[in-house]
């Protein structure tokens, strides 16, 4: 079995409101897969449907080769999930939440939980109601990682974590991935996806607008062209034009040769053409879609 | 049993508070019995003049000067009201509280079926009800010893059994309601309990309202009815059990299908 997540024609409506529309994607074994989209795009709906919290309006989702509607319990035994906003039983202590989670998996995870708490510097004696957002995230990490899953589904996992903890968290993700687990990472922080993910999907208004290797997504979309010596361009189809002190910068999508021919007619002093970052690419897809 | 244990632990404080308040009130009333027994004639005269209130609380059918009659009027009211409110709040909060406090996502993304969640929670709530009734009975028995009275034990146990059954029925019905709501469970629980209790009182006052006995469990759990008749109405009790099971079945049916937001 090479496919860990398979979503086929998934549509989910909340009454008349759109959740996701005809979503198709596949995550392979051993992959770290990024799932990018603005607020309300349908990321959490897709994840919640995958995990059986929501019933799909149509289409199907399979995890680890099993249908999520009929095999939810079997699937969840092998999945570690981190929600975007972790909520636990407020009167419980951290150690009790972690033990409760392990009991629900039917496993004795005390050793692994201890290691994770030490690594994340988590005080297990505190009550949940006393925890900051960052510490709640840490509890969530321990609950998701203590039982050694085959698939980790992480929804906005680093929000609230300080940079050092973010680094520690991603080293943990990489370790688990190197040990064979697949990771489905939903994030707003595009640099995270660019840095850690092999492939990614961009979702907008419930629809998948792009799915490819992260490097290809950046490459295929547009180039960032920065020209010194001119402050005006004409005859070039440019987007996201930014005026510089002695030049101009813009996104260009198309053949390079006509661009160079056009530029050679102008009195340019310097020229750089770079791959845009994933953030720029994301905005390109999102804003491009808005215009359409 | 993981979820059941967690639920019991989570609700233990409120259980102790409810038990202590209901048991304590009953104890307080029973400790006054020796003094009131001496003034029974003048009290009975006063009670007869209270009109509809006398029948509402079954005072027209119970002997105020006897320990079981006195226990039925005061203990019956305290445990009747308290037990109904406690079981209704437990029931309506059973599933809705998870969504209200946003813990449903945490629970349901673990490898545990919705059926297992519902039945373990229900088991825990029944256990809490039994424990609450046990503590209240302990308060009552201690009070009997303190005042040197002995109740009619047979009727005493039938009455407490009927109370437990009545609370279990409300728990089952409210468990069903709980599957349909996402918030406001405590208010709804209080509303349901108050409605059923006042329907019971209404039945005692107005003869034409006899049909409400098929709706409110207070009809078979009423101390005045049990003590004066020497037992409980089996048909109504069976109907109550059926309502309780129906509540759980409807709750389970909806809970298995609903989206957790």
Short mmCIF file of N, CA, C and O in Angstrom, two decimals, chain A residues 188-257:
data_model
loop_
_atom_site.label_atom_id
_atom_site.label_comp_id
_atom_site.label_asym_id
_atom_site.label_seq_id
_atom_site.Cartn_x
_atom_site.Cartn_y
_atom_site.Cartn_z
N UNK A 188 -0.72 27.83 7.57
CA UNK A 188 -0.75 29.15 6.96
C UNK A 188 0.68 29.63 6.72
O UNK A 188 0.90 30.55 5.97
N UNK A 189 1.61 29.00 7.48
CA UNK A 189 2.99 29.49 7.43
C UNK A 189 3.69 28.80 6.27
O UNK A 189 4.12 27.65 6.35
N UNK A 190 3.75 29.55 5.16
CA UNK A 190 4.19 28.94 3.91
C UNK A 190 5.66 28.56 3.92
O UNK A 190 6.06 27.59 3.29
N UNK A 191 6.44 29.31 4.70
CA UNK A 191 7.87 28.96 4.77
C UNK A 191 8.04 27.58 5.39
O UNK A 191 8.95 26.83 5.03
N UNK A 192 7.17 27.21 6.31
CA UNK A 192 7.21 25.87 6.92
C UNK A 192 6.98 24.81 5.85
O UNK A 192 7.72 23.82 5.76
N UNK A 193 5.96 25.03 5.06
CA UNK A 193 5.62 24.06 4.01
C UNK A 193 6.77 23.96 3.00
O UNK A 193 7.18 22.87 2.60
N UNK A 194 7.31 25.13 2.64
CA UNK A 194 8.40 25.16 1.66
C UNK A 194 9.64 24.43 2.20
O UNK A 194 10.33 23.73 1.47
N UNK A 195 9.86 24.59 3.51
CA UNK A 195 11.07 24.02 4.11
C UNK A 195 10.95 22.52 4.37
O UNK A 195 11.91 21.78 4.23
N UNK A 196 9.78 22.07 4.79
CA UNK A 196 9.68 20.69 5.27
C UNK A 196 8.87 19.74 4.38
O UNK A 196 9.00 18.53 4.53
N UNK A 197 8.05 20.28 3.49
CA UNK A 197 7.14 19.38 2.76
C UNK A 197 7.72 18.95 1.42
O UNK A 197 8.41 19.73 0.75
N UNK A 198 7.42 17.70 1.05
CA UNK A 198 7.84 17.21 -0.26
C UNK A 198 6.86 17.70 -1.33
O UNK A 198 7.25 18.17 -2.37
N UNK A 199 5.58 17.52 -1.03
CA UNK A 199 4.55 17.97 -1.97
C UNK A 199 3.54 18.84 -1.23
O UNK A 199 3.48 18.81 0.00
N UNK A 200 2.76 19.58 -1.98
CA UNK A 200 1.76 20.44 -1.33
C UNK A 200 0.55 20.63 -2.24
O UNK A 200 0.62 20.43 -3.46
N UNK A 201 -0.54 21.00 -1.60
CA UNK A 201 -1.76 21.33 -2.34
C UNK A 201 -2.23 22.71 -1.88
O UNK A 201 -2.09 23.05 -0.72
N UNK A 202 -2.74 23.47 -2.81
CA UNK A 202 -3.31 24.77 -2.46
C UNK A 202 -4.82 24.67 -2.65
O UNK A 202 -5.29 24.23 -3.70
N UNK A 203 -5.55 25.05 -1.60
CA UNK A 203 -7.00 24.98 -1.66
C UNK A 203 -7.56 26.40 -1.56
O UNK A 203 -7.05 27.22 -0.79
N UNK A 204 -8.53 26.68 -2.41
CA UNK A 204 -9.15 28.00 -2.40
C UNK A 204 -10.65 27.84 -2.61
O UNK A 204 -11.08 27.15 -3.53
N UNK A 205 -11.42 28.47 -1.72
CA UNK A 205 -12.88 28.40 -1.76
C UNK A 205 -13.39 26.98 -1.95
O UNK A 205 -14.25 26.71 -2.78
N UNK A 206 -12.78 26.07 -1.21
CA UNK A 206 -13.23 24.69 -1.20
C UNK A 206 -12.71 23.82 -2.33
O UNK A 206 -12.93 22.61 -2.34
N UNK A 207 -12.00 24.44 -3.27
CA UNK A 207 -11.51 23.67 -4.42
C UNK A 207 -9.99 23.60 -4.42
O UNK A 207 -9.32 24.55 -4.01
N UNK A 208 -9.48 22.49 -4.93
CA UNK A 208 -8.03 22.33 -5.06
C UNK A 208 -7.59 23.12 -6.28
O UNK A 208 -8.09 22.88 -7.39
N UNK A 209 -6.66 24.06 -6.10
CA UNK A 209 -6.23 24.82 -7.28
C UNK A 209 -4.86 24.36 -7.78
O UNK A 209 -4.52 24.60 -8.93
N UNK A 210 -4.10 23.70 -6.92
CA UNK A 210 -2.78 23.23 -7.37
C UNK A 210 -2.31 22.11 -6.47
O UNK A 210 -2.46 22.19 -5.24
N UNK A 211 -1.75 21.07 -7.04
CA UNK A 211 -1.14 20.02 -6.24
C UNK A 211 0.10 19.55 -6.97
O UNK A 211 0.01 19.15 -8.14
N UNK A 212 1.26 19.65 -6.31
CA UNK A 212 2.50 19.24 -6.98
C UNK A 212 3.62 19.20 -5.94
O UNK A 212 3.41 19.51 -4.77
N UNK A 213 4.83 18.89 -6.41
CA UNK A 213 5.98 19.01 -5.53
C UNK A 213 6.16 20.49 -5.21
O UNK A 213 5.92 21.34 -6.09
N UNK A 214 6.59 20.78 -4.00
CA UNK A 214 6.69 22.18 -3.58
C UNK A 214 7.57 22.97 -4.56
O UNK A 214 7.21 24.07 -4.98
N UNK A 215 8.70 22.38 -4.95
CA UNK A 215 9.62 23.07 -5.87
C UNK A 215 8.93 23.36 -7.20
O UNK A 215 9.09 24.44 -7.77
N UNK A 216 8.13 22.40 -7.66
CA UNK A 216 7.44 22.60 -8.94
C UNK A 216 6.36 23.66 -8.85
O UNK A 216 6.14 24.41 -9.81
N UNK A 217 5.69 23.72 -7.71
CA UNK A 217 4.63 24.73 -7.54
C UNK A 217 5.25 26.11 -7.68
O UNK A 217 4.74 26.98 -8.39
N UNK A 218 6.39 26.29 -7.01
CA UNK A 218 7.07 27.59 -7.08
C UNK A 218 7.53 27.87 -8.51
O UNK A 218 7.37 28.97 -9.03
N UNK A 219 8.10 26.82 -9.14
CA UNK A 219 8.67 27.00 -10.47
C UNK A 219 7.59 27.26 -11.53
O UNK A 219 7.75 28.12 -12.38
N UNK A 220 6.52 26.54 -11.44
CA UNK A 220 5.52 26.58 -12.51
C UNK A 220 4.67 27.84 -12.52
O UNK A 220 4.05 28.17 -13.50
N UNK A 221 4.65 28.51 -11.41
CA UNK A 221 3.69 29.60 -11.33
C UNK A 221 4.17 30.87 -12.03
O UNK A 221 3.62 31.29 -13.03
N UNK A 222 5.19 31.47 -11.52
CA UNK A 222 5.65 32.75 -12.08
C UNK A 222 7.08 33.00 -11.64
O UNK A 222 7.58 32.34 -10.73
N UNK A 223 7.74 33.94 -12.30
CA UNK A 223 9.11 34.31 -11.90
C UNK A 223 9.06 35.73 -11.35
O UNK A 223 8.29 36.56 -11.82
N UNK A 224 9.91 35.99 -10.39
CA UNK A 224 10.04 37.36 -9.88
C UNK A 224 11.15 38.03 -10.69
O UNK A 224 12.30 37.58 -10.69
N UNK A 225 10.80 39.05 -11.44
CA UNK A 225 11.77 39.76 -12.30
C UNK A 225 12.05 41.12 -11.67
O UNK A 225 11.13 41.88 -11.36
N UNK A 226 13.33 41.39 -11.43
CA UNK A 226 13.72 42.70 -10.87
C UNK A 226 14.66 43.38 -11.86
O UNK A 226 15.69 42.81 -12.24
N UNK A 227 14.26 44.55 -12.29
CA UNK A 227 15.04 45.29 -13.30
C UNK A 227 15.49 46.62 -12.71
O UNK A 227 14.67 47.35 -12.14
N UNK A 228 16.78 46.92 -12.83
CA UNK A 228 17.30 48.22 -12.38
C UNK A 228 17.47 49.12 -13.60
O UNK A 228 17.75 48.66 -14.70
N UNK A 229 17.25 50.42 -13.40
CA UNK A 229 17.50 51.38 -14.49
C UNK A 229 16.23 51.88 -15.17
O UNK A 229 16.27 52.87 -15.87
N UNK A 230 15.12 51.17 -14.97
CA UNK A 230 13.84 51.64 -15.56
C UNK A 230 12.77 51.66 -14.46
O UNK A 230 12.87 50.92 -13.48
N UNK A 231 11.78 52.50 -14.64
CA UNK A 231 10.70 52.56 -13.65
C UNK A 231 9.35 52.31 -14.29
O UNK A 231 8.30 52.43 -13.67
N UNK A 232 9.38 51.94 -15.54
CA UNK A 232 8.12 51.72 -16.26
C UNK A 232 8.30 50.57 -17.24
O UNK A 232 9.36 50.42 -17.85
N UNK A 233 7.28 49.73 -17.32
CA UNK A 233 7.34 48.66 -18.34
C UNK A 233 6.05 48.71 -19.14
O UNK A 233 4.99 48.97 -18.61
N UNK A 234 6.18 48.46 -20.38
CA UNK A 234 4.96 48.37 -21.19
C UNK A 234 5.12 47.20 -22.16
O UNK A 234 6.25 46.83 -22.52
N UNK A 235 4.03 46.61 -22.48
CA UNK A 235 4.07 45.47 -23.41
C UNK A 235 4.46 44.16 -22.76
O UNK A 235 4.67 43.16 -23.44
N UNK A 236 4.61 44.17 -21.44
CA UNK A 236 4.93 42.93 -20.72
C UNK A 236 3.78 42.63 -19.77
O UNK A 236 3.34 43.52 -19.02
N UNK A 237 3.32 41.38 -19.81
CA UNK A 237 2.21 41.03 -18.92
C UNK A 237 2.76 40.76 -17.52
O UNK A 237 3.29 39.68 -17.25
N UNK A 238 2.69 41.79 -16.70
CA UNK A 238 3.29 41.70 -15.36
C UNK A 238 2.21 41.73 -14.28
O UNK A 238 1.13 42.28 -14.47
N UNK A 239 2.56 41.11 -13.15
CA UNK A 239 1.64 41.14 -12.00
C UNK A 239 2.44 41.53 -10.77
O UNK A 239 3.67 41.43 -10.76
N UNK A 240 1.75 41.93 -9.75
CA UNK A 240 2.36 42.32 -8.47
C UNK A 240 3.56 43.26 -8.70
O UNK A 240 4.68 42.98 -8.27
N UNK A 241 3.31 44.38 -9.41
CA UNK A 241 4.39 45.33 -9.74
C UNK A 241 4.78 46.12 -8.50
O UNK A 241 3.92 46.66 -7.80
N UNK A 242 6.09 46.13 -8.21
CA UNK A 242 6.58 46.90 -7.06
C UNK A 242 7.63 47.90 -7.54
O UNK A 242 8.56 47.51 -8.25
N UNK A 243 7.45 49.17 -7.19
CA UNK A 243 8.42 50.20 -7.60
C UNK A 243 9.59 50.19 -6.64
O UNK A 243 9.42 50.16 -5.43
N UNK A 244 10.80 50.21 -7.20
CA UNK A 244 12.02 50.25 -6.38
C UNK A 244 12.65 51.64 -6.51
O UNK A 244 12.17 52.48 -7.28
N UNK A 245 13.76 51.85 -5.78
CA UNK A 245 14.39 53.17 -5.80
C UNK A 245 14.85 53.54 -7.22
O UNK A 245 14.61 54.63 -7.71
N UNK A 246 15.50 52.59 -7.87
CA UNK A 246 15.95 52.85 -9.24
C UNK A 246 15.56 51.68 -10.15
O UNK A 246 16.37 51.18 -10.92
N UNK A 247 14.35 51.23 -9.97
CA UNK A 247 13.98 50.09 -10.80
C UNK A 247 12.56 49.62 -10.53
O UNK A 247 11.77 50.32 -9.91
N UNK A 248 12.31 48.42 -10.98
CA UNK A 248 10.95 47.89 -10.88
C UNK A 248 11.03 46.37 -10.70
O UNK A 248 11.96 45.72 -11.22
N UNK A 249 10.08 45.83 -9.97
CA UNK A 249 10.06 44.39 -9.75
C UNK A 249 8.64 43.89 -10.02
O UNK A 249 7.67 44.55 -9.66
N UNK A 250 8.54 42.76 -10.68
CA UNK A 250 7.20 42.25 -11.01
C UNK A 250 7.23 40.73 -11.17
O UNK A 250 8.30 40.12 -11.33
N UNK A 251 6.02 40.14 -11.11
CA UNK A 251 5.89 38.70 -11.36
C UNK A 251 5.57 38.52 -12.84
O UNK A 251 4.74 39.23 -13.39
N UNK A 252 6.28 37.55 -13.47
CA UNK A 252 6.07 37.32 -14.89
C UNK A 252 5.78 35.84 -15.12
O UNK A 252 6.48 34.96 -14.59
N UNK A 253 4.75 35.57 -15.86
CA UNK A 253 4.41 34.19 -16.18
C UNK A 253 4.37 34.05 -17.69
O UNK A 253 3.60 34.71 -18.37
N UNK A 254 5.23 33.25 -18.22
CA UNK A 254 5.24 33.07 -19.68
C UNK A 254 6.64 32.70 -20.16
O UNK A 254 7.53 32.37 -19.37
N UNK A 255 6.82 32.73 -21.45
CA UNK A 255 8.11 32.37 -22.06
C UNK A 255 9.14 33.42 -21.70
O UNK A 255 8.85 34.62 -21.66
N UNK A 256 10.36 32.96 -21.48
CA UNK A 256 11.43 33.89 -21.07
C UNK A 256 11.94 34.71 -22.27
O UNK A 256 12.25 35.89 -22.16
N UNK A 257 12.02 34.06 -23.45
CA UNK A 257 12.60 34.73 -24.62
C UNK A 257 11.89 36.05 -24.96
O UNK A 257 12.55 37.09 -25.06
#
